[in-house]
């Protein structure tokens, strides 16, 4: 128990008739980068807000850093950092003023404050922008400023809600470097994303779909469950081949990537032979070879399986 | 409560305000505009109303009575006509606002104590009607007259404002009106804006307490309120020679009480309003009764009972009594303690409610 930074059990949030988060069980170890992967509206922000004590759960138990939420939320607030999905620093204050404000509010002393702000400005490459208004920064700069603001008091636990949704790929890569630096220093990080490549970088992740936690584990654990079920198909007429393969009952999904098709099959009937035969019957030739599964495949399987369970009442 | 944190919030608020051109302009332009508007343009004590006279008696007594009325300055003679019929024609055409008809049997009626002069007014205009009502109370006879009447005509000449100059009455009240308009709105909007922009989600995840947050947002506006007070007083004294007969310190204490009352009301509104627009609507909902019922425009004593009860709930009513008492009658705060206490009670209730209703949560 003391090993986990976050422990939630049966966590549920209803907004009227809508169940935004449905009986989620969660266990986040310390000093780890934990990902929340899910499409828009899957309940990532709502879950994070409940974990921070900003929303009252409709049901379930939460313990964060050994504190019960939402009862002990005020005690928790000194120990966590939260980077909101929407940029929430002050547009009409300068970069430095924003950081100084947050430092004071977080309880840093005057002496600590100056050093810490200078340090953050340097570390997040904002020192040449320190007098610029935050509202006029570029997407990547804003995001670095928001991260600096969230960690100004060196929190033990950092929540990041889709931190990279408004920035270019270069800045995204750079941003993840910063996250791993923080994790190396011992900070536990919970980050939500809808990018597969980002999810792949996490130490552990949970996949959310429609408010349900449909899978969790390390990325390699998750992909290992699909070994032998994913294939690449090269065909002269990929669109025709795609239509043909998609009609096979053992095929769960077919995605076109350039001229190649990525095929995911059911566990029971997964074989390259079946695919070749199918293509042959339809009169389209194609090379079929096995390929390692990725998180996108995990996502497809997890959401399908859950959807199927939901459709058939037990 | 941590003073350093409170200070940080206040500094942040002032820095943001410095960059907010629209609000800054409002803070300065509103008092000046209102003062000039009420002081020069809207003269609530009308003078020089266009009038016509039909004197069918043509006696020395009737001519003297008409002269008295003209001398009041409330009406100005535009025409002399033959019959009351012509007066009603002129009224209907809008050429005059007041018609004065003296019947042929003027002297007889006066002796009998019946109505001797008829004042016809344009009843479609409330202000004119009120002015003419005052006119009708003028004594028809000099004091040495043989007919001392039971109902002594009430003098319209106000004791504390003998020249009936409207700015003298208006300016002290205007301080209150401006503070009510700006203070409630500024605080209500300042907090709702942070919620709308998403800053609030960040703020409530920090260790900032509710009290620090609320006070830190409100206190800078209190300073601004005092600045506005000074501006109106300065201009009032300079442009309209408004007297300050009591202690200036008392005026500022009264203003501070009103400012705090309005700020706490603004805070309460901010905890309920979902958008800046809603905050404005709610502010207006309070502002309108304040203007109408506080005694700023219409005298408190002339209002029906329920309206009087309602007006007792408005901070502006109590401020109006305080500031007029202090500035125009030279009263002290001690003389007017019930109104001071009423404001303090209002502040306590509103502030408690606001802090209770503000949660460091999103739901
Ligand atoms: N305050 C709210 N009131 C009502 N519905 C909400 C509220 N917040 C979120 N929702 C709904 O809950 C669901 C999950 O939203 P959210 O947690 O924001 O998803 P995500 O962050 O994964 O995009 C959505 O359907 C959203 O419309
Ligand atoms: Mg979200």
XYZ file of C-alpha atoms in Angstrom, chain B residues 2 12 24 51 75 124 128 198 205 209 212 229 240 270:
14
model
C -0.690 33.752 5.241
C -1.207 39.823 -9.187
C -9.076 51.223 -16.048
C -45.482 78.733 -18.550
C -41.512 78.836 -14.142
C -47.167 63.270 -18.641
C -42.734 68.714 -14.033
C -9.450 28.307 -16.461
C -5.155 23.167 -6.735
C -7.127 29.339 1.241
C -6.839 34.532 1.076
C -14.609 58.538 -3.907
C -20.228 72.562 -7.983
C -19.342 35.561 -8.264
